[in-house]
Amino acid sequence: MTDQASAAETAAPEIPGKPTAASRTTLSHIMTHNDTNLLGTVHGGVIMKLVDDAAGAVAGRHSGGPAVTASMDEMVFLEPVRVGDLVHVKAQVNWTGRTSMEVGVRVLAERWNESTPPTHVGSAYLVFAAVDADGKPRPVPQVLPETERDERRYQEAQIRRTHRLARRRAIRELREKRAAEGIED
């Protein structure tokens, strides 16, 4: 074993993986008039805040400390949410890298005073980076999918990551090309 390999092993101890269920959580909130837009439905931004809150809790639980939102890969609104709806925001870690993780979020709504099944009103995928006390990236435990559904989510998250990185690379290359040609943006 080389001195470098020995130093690397000493500097980065193996972090045990965590099963998907270890950090899964649900936040619930009843929507009021303060949450509405001019159309009388709940602001998309209010839903997005709940999504980020739930995803942040999951990311912090999974990583064992602070985690910050790096990006929202996708937010889809399927149905409007109304005043009086009880909104449930369900989140779980879908995928992990070395210092980042994708959290999938499903938003459900039901009338607060009815016993009908909740309606799927939105979904989102967020990427979080685990950070230390100085705000520097820190390692996260590997997520261990437990079910076929968890495995599917893991594989889909890898596809989204590949697309995010390819998009970022293509944009950087285009900007570098335009800069080399003297084109200012």
Short mmCIF file of C-alpha atoms in Angstrom, two decimals:
data_model
loop_
_atom_site.label_atom_id
_atom_site.label_comp_id
_atom_site.label_asym_id
_atom_site.label_seq_id
_atom_site.Cartn_x
_atom_site.Cartn_y
_atom_site.Cartn_z
CA MET A 1 0.00 0.00 0.00
CA THR A 2 1.34 3.43 -0.92
CA ASP A 3 1.59 6.32 1.50
CA GLN A 4 -0.99 8.22 -0.58
CA ALA A 5 -3.50 5.36 -0.46
CA SER A 6 -2.97 5.00 3.28
CA ALA A 7 -3.47 8.74 3.81
CA ALA A 8 -6.62 8.73 1.68
CA GLU A 9 -8.12 5.87 3.69
CA THR A 10 -7.31 7.64 6.94
CA ALA A 11 -8.74 10.96 5.72
CA ALA A 12 -12.02 9.55 4.37
CA PRO A 13 -13.50 6.83 6.56
CA GLU A 14 -16.19 4.69 4.96
CA ILE A 15 -19.66 5.99 5.76
CA PRO A 16 -22.23 3.20 6.12
CA GLY A 17 -25.12 3.39 3.65
CA LYS A 18 -28.67 4.13 4.77
CA PRO A 19 -31.88 2.52 3.54
CA THR A 20 -34.38 4.70 1.70
CA ALA A 21 -36.86 4.54 4.58
CA ALA A 22 -34.34 5.89 7.12
CA SER A 23 -34.94 9.51 6.12
CA ARG A 24 -38.31 9.39 4.36
CA THR A 25 -40.72 11.99 5.76
CA THR A 26 -44.10 13.66 5.27
CA LEU A 27 -44.95 17.27 6.02
CA SER A 28 -48.63 18.24 6.20
CA HIS A 29 -50.09 21.73 6.07
CA ILE A 30 -53.64 23.09 5.77
CA MET A 31 -53.98 25.79 3.14
CA THR A 32 -55.54 29.12 4.17
CA HIS A 33 -56.53 32.38 2.47
CA ASN A 34 -53.01 33.69 3.16
CA ASP A 35 -51.67 31.07 0.73
CA THR A 36 -53.79 32.06 -2.28
CA ASN A 37 -53.09 33.88 -5.52
CA LEU A 38 -55.43 36.19 -7.47
CA LEU A 39 -57.26 33.18 -8.92
CA GLY A 40 -58.19 31.92 -5.45
CA THR A 41 -55.97 28.86 -5.61
CA VAL A 42 -52.78 28.27 -3.65
CA HIS A 43 -49.64 30.00 -4.98
CA GLY A 44 -47.24 27.63 -6.69
CA GLY A 45 -44.51 29.29 -4.63
CA VAL A 46 -46.22 28.25 -1.40
CA ILE A 47 -46.23 24.64 -2.61
CA MET A 48 -42.59 24.97 -3.71
CA LYS A 49 -41.61 26.21 -0.23
CA LEU A 50 -43.28 23.18 1.35
CA VAL A 51 -41.51 20.95 -1.17
CA ASP A 52 -38.12 22.51 -0.34
CA ASP A 53 -38.81 22.24 3.41
CA ALA A 54 -39.67 18.54 3.20
CA ALA A 55 -36.78 17.78 0.85
CA GLY A 56 -34.37 19.69 3.11
CA ALA A 57 -35.48 17.70 6.14
CA VAL A 58 -34.93 14.45 4.26
CA ALA A 59 -31.52 15.55 2.95
CA GLY A 60 -30.40 16.61 6.41
CA ARG A 61 -31.61 13.37 7.96
CA HIS A 62 -29.94 11.24 5.31
CA SER A 63 -26.64 13.10 5.38
CA GLY A 64 -26.56 13.42 9.15
CA GLY A 65 -26.20 17.20 9.14
CA PRO A 66 -26.74 20.37 7.15
CA ALA A 67 -27.63 20.10 3.47
CA VAL A 68 -28.41 22.95 1.10
CA THR A 69 -30.59 23.09 -1.99
CA ALA A 70 -28.32 22.99 -5.04
CA SER A 71 -31.05 22.84 -7.69
CA MET A 72 -34.65 22.04 -8.36
CA ASP A 73 -34.48 19.73 -11.32
CA GLU A 74 -38.19 19.66 -11.99
CA MET A 75 -41.45 20.87 -10.44
CA VAL A 76 -44.69 19.71 -12.00
CA PHE A 77 -48.09 21.04 -10.92
CA LEU A 78 -50.83 18.59 -11.86
CA GLU A 79 -53.94 19.98 -10.13
CA PRO A 80 -54.75 23.25 -8.36
CA VAL A 81 -54.68 23.32 -4.56
CA ARG A 82 -57.49 25.22 -2.83
CA VAL A 83 -58.09 26.92 0.48
CA GLY A 84 -59.09 24.25 2.98
CA ASP A 85 -57.00 21.55 1.36
CA LEU A 86 -54.79 19.52 3.65
CA VAL A 87 -51.54 19.18 1.71
CA HIS A 88 -49.17 16.28 2.37
CA VAL A 89 -45.63 16.60 1.04
CA LYS A 90 -43.87 13.22 0.94
CA ALA A 91 -40.13 13.15 0.33
CA GLN A 92 -37.34 10.59 0.13
CA VAL A 93 -33.76 10.32 -1.07
CA ASN A 94 -33.76 8.74 -4.53
CA TRP A 95 -30.03 8.79 -5.32
CA THR A 96 -26.73 9.77 -3.73
CA GLY A 97 -23.38 10.79 -5.09
CA ARG A 98 -20.26 11.58 -3.11
CA THR A 99 -21.51 14.85 -1.56
CA SER A 100 -24.89 15.35 -3.19
CA MET A 101 -28.25 13.60 -3.25
CA GLU A 102 -31.47 13.76 -5.22
CA VAL A 103 -34.66 14.01 -3.19
CA GLY A 104 -37.96 13.10 -4.83
CA VAL A 105 -41.10 14.80 -3.58
CA ARG A 106 -44.75 13.92 -4.14
CA VAL A 107 -47.46 16.44 -3.20
CA LEU A 108 -50.95 15.21 -2.29
CA ALA A 109 -54.02 17.24 -1.34
CA GLU A 110 -57.31 16.34 0.29
CA ARG A 111 -60.21 18.32 1.68
CA TRP A 112 -59.69 18.83 5.38
CA ASN A 113 -63.26 17.81 6.22
CA GLU A 114 -63.81 14.90 3.84
CA SER A 115 -62.67 11.30 3.92
CA THR A 116 -61.87 10.96 0.22
CA PRO A 117 -58.48 9.70 -0.96
CA PRO A 118 -55.83 12.39 -1.48
CA THR A 119 -55.21 13.65 -5.02
CA HIS A 120 -51.71 13.76 -6.50
CA VAL A 121 -51.26 17.48 -7.20
CA GLY A 122 -47.54 17.81 -7.89
CA SER A 123 -44.08 16.26 -8.01
CA ALA A 124 -40.56 17.61 -7.79
CA TYR A 125 -36.92 16.53 -7.85
CA LEU A 126 -34.35 18.53 -5.93
CA VAL A 127 -30.60 18.15 -5.61
CA PHE A 128 -29.02 18.86 -2.23
CA ALA A 129 -25.38 19.15 -1.24
CA ALA A 130 -24.29 18.15 2.24
CA VAL A 131 -22.10 20.83 3.83
CA ASP A 132 -19.87 21.06 6.87
CA ALA A 133 -19.69 23.91 9.42
CA ASP A 134 -17.63 25.97 6.95
CA GLY A 135 -20.11 25.46 4.11
CA LYS A 136 -17.79 23.07 2.27
CA PRO A 137 -19.15 19.87 0.68
CA ARG A 138 -18.96 16.77 2.86
CA PRO A 139 -19.53 13.09 2.05
CA VAL A 140 -23.01 11.57 2.29
CA PRO A 141 -23.98 7.97 2.99
CA GLN A 142 -24.95 5.91 -0.02
CA VAL A 143 -28.71 5.41 -0.29
CA LEU A 144 -29.75 1.76 -0.24
CA PRO A 145 -32.97 1.22 -2.23
CA GLU A 146 -35.25 -1.24 -0.42
CA THR A 147 -38.07 -1.93 -2.88
CA GLU A 148 -38.54 -2.26 -6.63
CA ARG A 149 -40.08 1.23 -6.58
CA ASP A 150 -37.01 2.60 -4.75
CA GLU A 151 -34.74 0.91 -7.29
CA ARG A 152 -36.74 2.44 -10.18
CA ARG A 153 -36.47 5.88 -8.56
CA TYR A 154 -32.72 5.38 -8.13
CA GLN A 155 -32.29 4.50 -11.81
CA GLU A 156 -34.48 7.41 -12.97
CA ALA A 157 -32.45 9.78 -10.76
CA GLN A 158 -29.27 8.61 -12.49
CA ILE A 159 -30.86 9.48 -15.85
CA ARG A 160 -31.80 12.97 -14.59
CA ARG A 161 -28.24 13.46 -13.29
CA THR A 162 -26.75 12.45 -16.65
CA HIS A 163 -29.03 14.94 -18.41
CA ARG A 164 -28.23 17.74 -15.92
CA LEU A 165 -24.49 17.25 -16.40
CA ALA A 166 -24.77 17.03 -20.20
CA ARG A 167 -26.89 20.19 -20.32
CA ARG A 168 -24.43 22.06 -18.07
CA ARG A 169 -21.47 20.90 -20.22
CA ALA A 170 -23.21 21.87 -23.51
CA ILE A 171 -24.04 25.36 -22.20
CA ARG A 172 -20.47 25.88 -20.93
CA GLU A 173 -19.05 24.77 -24.29
CA LEU A 174 -21.39 27.10 -26.20
CA ARG A 175 -20.43 30.05 -24.00
CA GLU A 176 -16.71 29.28 -24.41
CA LYS A 177 -17.15 29.06 -28.18
CA ARG A 178 -19.02 32.38 -28.31
CA ALA A 179 -16.38 34.01 -26.11
CA ALA A 180 -13.59 32.68 -28.37
CA GLU A 181 -15.43 34.20 -31.35
CA GLY A 182 -15.63 37.53 -29.54
CA ILE A 183 -19.40 37.39 -29.14
CA GLU A 184 -20.56 39.06 -25.95
CA ASP A 185 -23.70 37.94 -24.18
#
